[in-house]
PDB file of C-alpha atoms in Angstrom:
ATOM      1  CA  LEU A 909       0.583   7.322  -0.810  1.00  0.00           C
ATOM      2  CA  ILE A 910       3.636   5.913   1.175  1.00  0.00           C
ATOM      3  CA  TYR A 911       3.471   3.810   4.422  1.00  0.00           C
ATOM      4  CA  GLY A 912       6.597   2.949   6.062  1.00  0.00           C
ATOM      5  CA  PHE A 913       7.983   1.389   9.386  1.00  0.00           C
ATOM      6  CA  SER A 914      11.358  -0.268  10.447  1.00  0.00           C
ATOM      7  CA  LYS A 915      12.552  -2.006  13.493  1.00  0.00           C
ATOM      8  CA  THR A 916      15.831  -1.113  14.240  1.00  0.00           C
ATOM      9  CA  THR A 917      18.363  -2.415  17.140  1.00  0.00           C
ATOM     10  CA  GLY A 918      18.099  -1.230  20.797  1.00  0.00           C
ATOM     11  CA  GLY A 919      14.335  -1.476  20.890  1.00  0.00           C
ATOM     12  CA  LYS A 920      13.003   1.361  18.336  1.00  0.00           C
ATOM     13  CA  LYS A 921      10.596   0.807  16.308  1.00  0.00           C
ATOM     14  CA  TYR A 922       9.628   3.621  13.305  1.00  0.00           C
ATOM     15  CA  GLU A 923       6.023   3.447  11.678  1.00  0.00           C
ATOM     16  CA  GLY A 924       4.123   6.709   9.507  1.00  0.00           C
ATOM     17  CA  LEU A 925       2.243   7.198   6.499  1.00  0.00           C
ATOM     18  CA  GLY A 926       2.624  10.053   4.252  1.00  0.00           C
ATOM     19  CA  MET A 927       1.937  11.430   0.571  1.00  0.00           C
ATOM     20  CA  THR A 928       4.042  12.174  -2.509  1.00  0.00           C
ATOM     21  CA  TRP A 929       3.550  14.467  -5.535  1.00  0.00           C
ATOM     22  CA  GLU A 930       5.859  14.710  -8.556  1.00  0.00           C
ATOM     23  CA  TYR A 931       5.695  16.588 -11.736  1.00  0.00           C
ATOM     24  CA  THR A 932       8.208  15.754 -14.356  1.00  0.00           C
ATOM     25  CA  LEU A 933       9.252  18.048 -17.600  1.00  0.00           C
ATOM     26  CA  ARG A 934      10.067  16.228 -21.015  1.00  0.00           C
ATOM     27  CA  SER A 935      13.873  17.208 -20.439  1.00  0.00           C
ATOM     28  CA  GLY A 936      14.098  14.997 -17.186  1.00  0.00           C
ATOM     29  CA  LEU A 937      13.906  17.917 -14.350  1.00  0.00           C
ATOM     30  CA  GLY A 938      11.537  17.260 -11.993  1.00  0.00           C
ATOM     31  CA  VAL A 939      10.053  18.705  -8.866  1.00  0.00           C
ATOM     32  CA  GLU A 940       8.092  16.777  -6.281  1.00  0.00           C
ATOM     33  CA  PHE A 941       6.414  17.521  -2.743  1.00  0.00           C
ATOM     34  CA  LEU A 942       5.766  15.541   0.496  1.00  0.00           C
ATOM     35  CA  GLY A 943       3.923  15.254   3.406  1.00  0.00           C
ATOM     36  CA  THR A 944       4.470  12.684   6.508  1.00  0.00           C
ATOM     37  CA  PHE A 945       3.772  11.398   9.943  1.00  0.00           C
ATOM     38  CA  LEU A 946       6.178   9.685  11.644  1.00  0.00           C
ATOM     39  CA  LYS A 947       6.676   8.145  15.160  1.00  0.00           C
ATOM     40  CA  ARG A 948       9.097   6.360  17.246  1.00  0.00           C
ATOM     41  CA  TYR A 949       8.837   4.902  20.086  1.00  0.00           C
ATOM     42  CA  SER A 950      12.499   3.871  22.324  1.00  0.00           C
ATOM     43  CA  ILE A 951      11.241   1.293  25.038  1.00  0.00           C
ATOM     44  CA  LYS A 952      14.597   1.359  26.173  1.00  0.00           C
ATOM     45  CA  THR A 953      15.404   4.636  26.743  1.00  0.00           C
ATOM     46  CA  PHE A 954      11.041   5.177  28.146  1.00  0.00           C
ATOM     47  CA  SER A 955      11.031   7.987  25.154  1.00  0.00           C
ATOM     48  CA  THR A 956       8.412   8.839  22.514  1.00  0.00           C
ATOM     49  CA  GLU A 957       9.371  11.065  19.550  1.00  0.00           C
ATOM     50  CA  LYS A 958       6.543  12.105  17.142  1.00  0.00           C
ATOM     51  CA  PHE A 959       8.004  14.022  13.988  1.00  0.00           C
ATOM     52  CA  SER A 960       6.181  15.086  10.890  1.00  0.00           C
ATOM     53  CA  ILE A 961       7.381  16.745   7.653  1.00  0.00           C
ATOM     54  CA  PRO A 962       4.340  18.628   6.714  1.00  0.00           C
ATOM     55  CA  LEU A 963       6.022  20.169   3.684  1.00  0.00           C
ATOM     56  CA  SER A 964       9.041  18.813   1.680  1.00  0.00           C
ATOM     57  CA  LEU A 965       9.936  20.786  -1.909  1.00  0.00           C
ATOM     58  CA  GLY A 966      12.863  19.134  -4.368  1.00  0.00           C
ATOM     59  CA  ALA A 967      14.362  18.834  -7.311  1.00  0.00           C
ATOM     60  CA  ARG A 968      15.124  15.988  -9.251  1.00  0.00           C
ATOM     61  CA  LYS A 969      16.883  15.033 -12.058  1.00  0.00           C
ATOM     62  CA  TYR A 970      16.104  11.527 -14.516  1.00  0.00           C
ATOM     63  CA  PHE A 971      18.736  10.148 -16.503  1.00  0.00           C
ATOM     64  CA  TYR A 972      17.781   8.650 -19.760  1.00  0.00           C
ATOM     65  CA  TYR A 973      13.911   9.919 -19.570  1.00  0.00           C
ATOM     66  CA  PRO A 974      11.669   9.227 -21.077  1.00  0.00           C
ATOM     67  CA  PHE A 975      13.601   5.598 -21.613  1.00  0.00           C
ATOM     68  CA  TRP A 976      11.768   2.576 -19.941  1.00  0.00           C
ATOM     69  CA  ILE A 977      13.966   2.156 -16.618  1.00  0.00           C
ATOM     70  CA  SER A 978      15.215   6.153 -15.751  1.00  0.00           C
ATOM     71  CA  PRO A 979      17.283   6.328 -12.507  1.00  0.00           C
ATOM     72  CA  PHE A 980      17.506   9.625 -10.760  1.00  0.00           C
ATOM     73  CA  VAL A 981      18.940  11.554  -8.086  1.00  0.00           C
ATOM     74  CA  GLY A 982      17.247  14.347  -6.336  1.00  0.00           C
ATOM     75  CA  LEU A 983      17.771  17.300  -3.261  1.00  0.00           C
ATOM     76  CA  GLY A 984      15.712  19.519  -1.510  1.00  0.00           C
ATOM     77  CA  GLY A 985      14.641  20.982   2.253  1.00  0.00           C
ATOM     78  CA  SER A 986      11.953  20.031   4.498  1.00  0.00           C
ATOM     79  CA  TYR A 987      10.321  21.725   7.321  1.00  0.00           C
ATOM     80  CA  LEU A 988      10.975  19.460  10.222  1.00  0.00           C
ATOM     81  CA  LYS A 989       8.441  19.719  13.287  1.00  0.00           C
ATOM     82  CA  ILE A 990       9.592  17.275  16.616  1.00  0.00           C
ATOM     83  CA  GLU A 991       7.695  16.426  19.408  1.00  0.00           C
ATOM     84  CA  TYR A 992       9.960  14.782  21.830  1.00  0.00           C
ATOM     85  CA  THR A 993       8.795  13.004  25.084  1.00  0.00           C
ATOM     86  CA  TYR A 994      11.307  11.267  27.652  1.00  0.00           C
ATOM     87  CA  TRP A 995      10.282   9.871  31.041  1.00  0.00           C
ATOM     88  CA  GLY A 996      12.125   8.067  33.619  1.00  0.00           C
ATOM     89  CA  GLU A 997      13.108   7.676  37.013  1.00  0.00           C
ATOM     90  CA  ASN A 998      15.570  11.024  37.642  1.00  0.00           C
ATOM     91  CA  SER A 999      13.780  13.077  34.777  1.00  0.00           C
ATOM     92  CA  SER A1000      11.118  13.432  32.633  1.00  0.00           C
ATOM     93  CA  GLY A1001      10.170  16.242  29.965  1.00  0.00           C
ATOM     94  CA  ASN A1002       8.827  17.374  26.829  1.00  0.00           C
ATOM     95  CA  GLU A1003      10.536  19.546  23.827  1.00  0.00           C
ATOM     96  CA  ASN A1004       8.621  20.644  20.584  1.00  0.00           C
ATOM     97  CA  ILE A1005      11.619  21.921  18.161  1.00  0.00           C
ATOM     98  CA  ILE A1006      11.035  22.972  14.587  1.00  0.00           C
ATOM     99  CA  ARG A1007      13.624  23.037  11.997  1.00  0.00           C
ATOM    100  CA  LEU A1008      14.678  23.357   8.427  1.00  0.00           C
ATOM    101  CA  THR A1009      16.305  20.350   7.458  1.00  0.00           C
ATOM    102  CA  PRO A1010      17.954  19.232   3.735  1.00  0.00           C
ATOM    103  CA  TYR A1011      17.282  15.493   2.216  1.00  0.00           C
ATOM    104  CA  PHE A1012      18.422  13.346  -0.448  1.00  0.00           C
ATOM    105  CA  THR A1013      16.644  10.917  -2.439  1.00  0.00           C
ATOM    106  CA  ILE A1014      17.662   8.311  -5.182  1.00  0.00           C
ATOM    107  CA  GLY A1015      15.620   5.664  -7.006  1.00  0.00           C
ATOM    108  CA  THR A1016      14.643   4.369 -10.736  1.00  0.00           C
ATOM    109  CA  GLN A1017      11.213   5.126 -12.646  1.00  0.00           C
ATOM    110  CA  LEU A1018      10.262   1.898 -14.809  1.00  0.00           C
ATOM    111  CA  SER A1019       7.790   3.128 -17.495  1.00  0.00           C
ATOM    112  CA  GLY A1020       5.369   1.620 -20.114  1.00  0.00           C
ATOM    113  CA  GLU A1021       2.665   2.422 -22.342  1.00  0.00           C
ATOM    114  CA  GLN A1022      -0.050   2.648 -19.576  1.00  0.00           C
ATOM    115  CA  PHE A1023       2.015   2.771 -16.051  1.00  0.00           C
ATOM    116  CA  HIS A1024       5.009   4.097 -14.272  1.00  0.00           C
ATOM    117  CA  VAL A1025       6.610   2.684 -11.273  1.00  0.00           C
ATOM    118  CA  ASN A1026       8.517   4.963  -8.645  1.00  0.00           C
ATOM    119  CA  LEU A1027      11.090   2.904  -6.391  1.00  0.00           C
ATOM    120  CA  ASP A1028      12.957   5.399  -4.221  1.00  0.00           C
ATOM    121  CA  ALA A1029      14.537   6.379  -0.879  1.00  0.00           C
ATOM    122  CA  ARG A1030      14.878   9.809   1.244  1.00  0.00           C
ATOM    123  CA  TYR A1031      17.180  10.296   3.570  1.00  0.00           C
ATOM    124  CA  PHE A1032      16.292  13.616   5.994  1.00  0.00           C
ATOM    125  CA  HIS A1033      19.387  15.217   7.672  1.00  0.00           C
ATOM    126  CA  GLY A1034      17.961  15.895  11.278  1.00  0.00           C
ATOM    127  CA  PRO A1035      19.670  17.948  13.828  1.00  0.00           C
ATOM    128  CA  LYS A1036      21.028  16.112  16.824  1.00  0.00           C
ATOM    129  CA  LEU A1037      19.180  16.846  20.247  1.00  0.00           C
ATOM    130  CA  ASN A1038      20.934  16.365  23.296  1.00  0.00           C
ATOM    131  CA  LEU A1039      17.421  15.950  25.305  1.00  0.00           C
ATOM    132  CA  GLY A1040      16.964  12.867  28.041  1.00  0.00           C
ATOM    133  CA  GLN A1041      19.749  10.385  29.109  1.00  0.00           C
ATOM    134  CA  GLU A1042      21.034  10.194  25.419  1.00  0.00           C
ATOM    135  CA  PRO A1043      21.328  12.305  22.227  1.00  0.00           C
ATOM    136  CA  VAL A1044      18.777  11.974  19.815  1.00  0.00           C
ATOM    137  CA  LYS A1045      19.149  11.935  16.139  1.00  0.00           C
ATOM    138  CA  ILE A1046      16.467  12.403  13.796  1.00  0.00           C
ATOM    139  CA  ARG A1047      17.290  11.149  10.511  1.00  0.00           C
ATOM    140  CA  PRO A1048      14.838   8.920   8.983  1.00  0.00           C
ATOM    141  CA  ILE A1049      14.863   7.305   5.728  1.00  0.00           C
ATOM    142  CA  ILE A1050      11.686   7.075   4.049  1.00  0.00           C
ATOM    143  CA  TYR A1051      11.370   4.233   1.270  1.00  0.00           C
ATOM    144  CA  CYS A1052       8.595   4.652  -1.465  1.00  0.00           C
ATOM    145  CA  ALA A1053       7.191   2.400  -4.416  1.00  0.00           C
ATOM    146  CA  SER A1054       4.106   4.249  -6.066  1.00  0.00           C
ATOM    147  CA  ILE A1055       2.600   3.373  -9.594  1.00  0.00           C
ATOM    148  CA  SER A1056       0.552   5.718 -12.291  1.00  0.00           C
ATOM    149  CA  PHE A1057      -1.354   5.000 -14.592  1.00  0.00           C
ATOM    150  CA  THR A1058      -1.508   6.824 -17.842  1.00  0.00           C
ATOM    151  CA  TRP A1059      -5.203   7.480 -19.052  1.00  0.00           C
TER     152      TRP A1059
END
């Protein structure tokens, strides 16, 4: 389960939820599926951005796997759905956009006999949109911490 939030300069705030599923082979190669819903409010420019990544598929390469600490890098593609609403004194509007975007991930896995802890960050390189009063960049970074247990 992913829960993320971030406050940035300029009166913008991100928040959202998501889930991830990962599978790693003994060779250190792995696959991951990810689904999220994120929202950003901008009080300064009177806009709301809702974007979701309903499906994301990527590959990872773990180094030193299955050692107790194993850094990894990965890349993949994602289906990005954007709903952008803006309003102001001179203009208002609503845009719905669907794009395929790449993403990159980096992190580390800490392993023991009974558990695995993953700490990672994913950067989604979304589009730059010319909507409303100023250009909008949809390029979220999702930080994830997860723990799994061996039964």
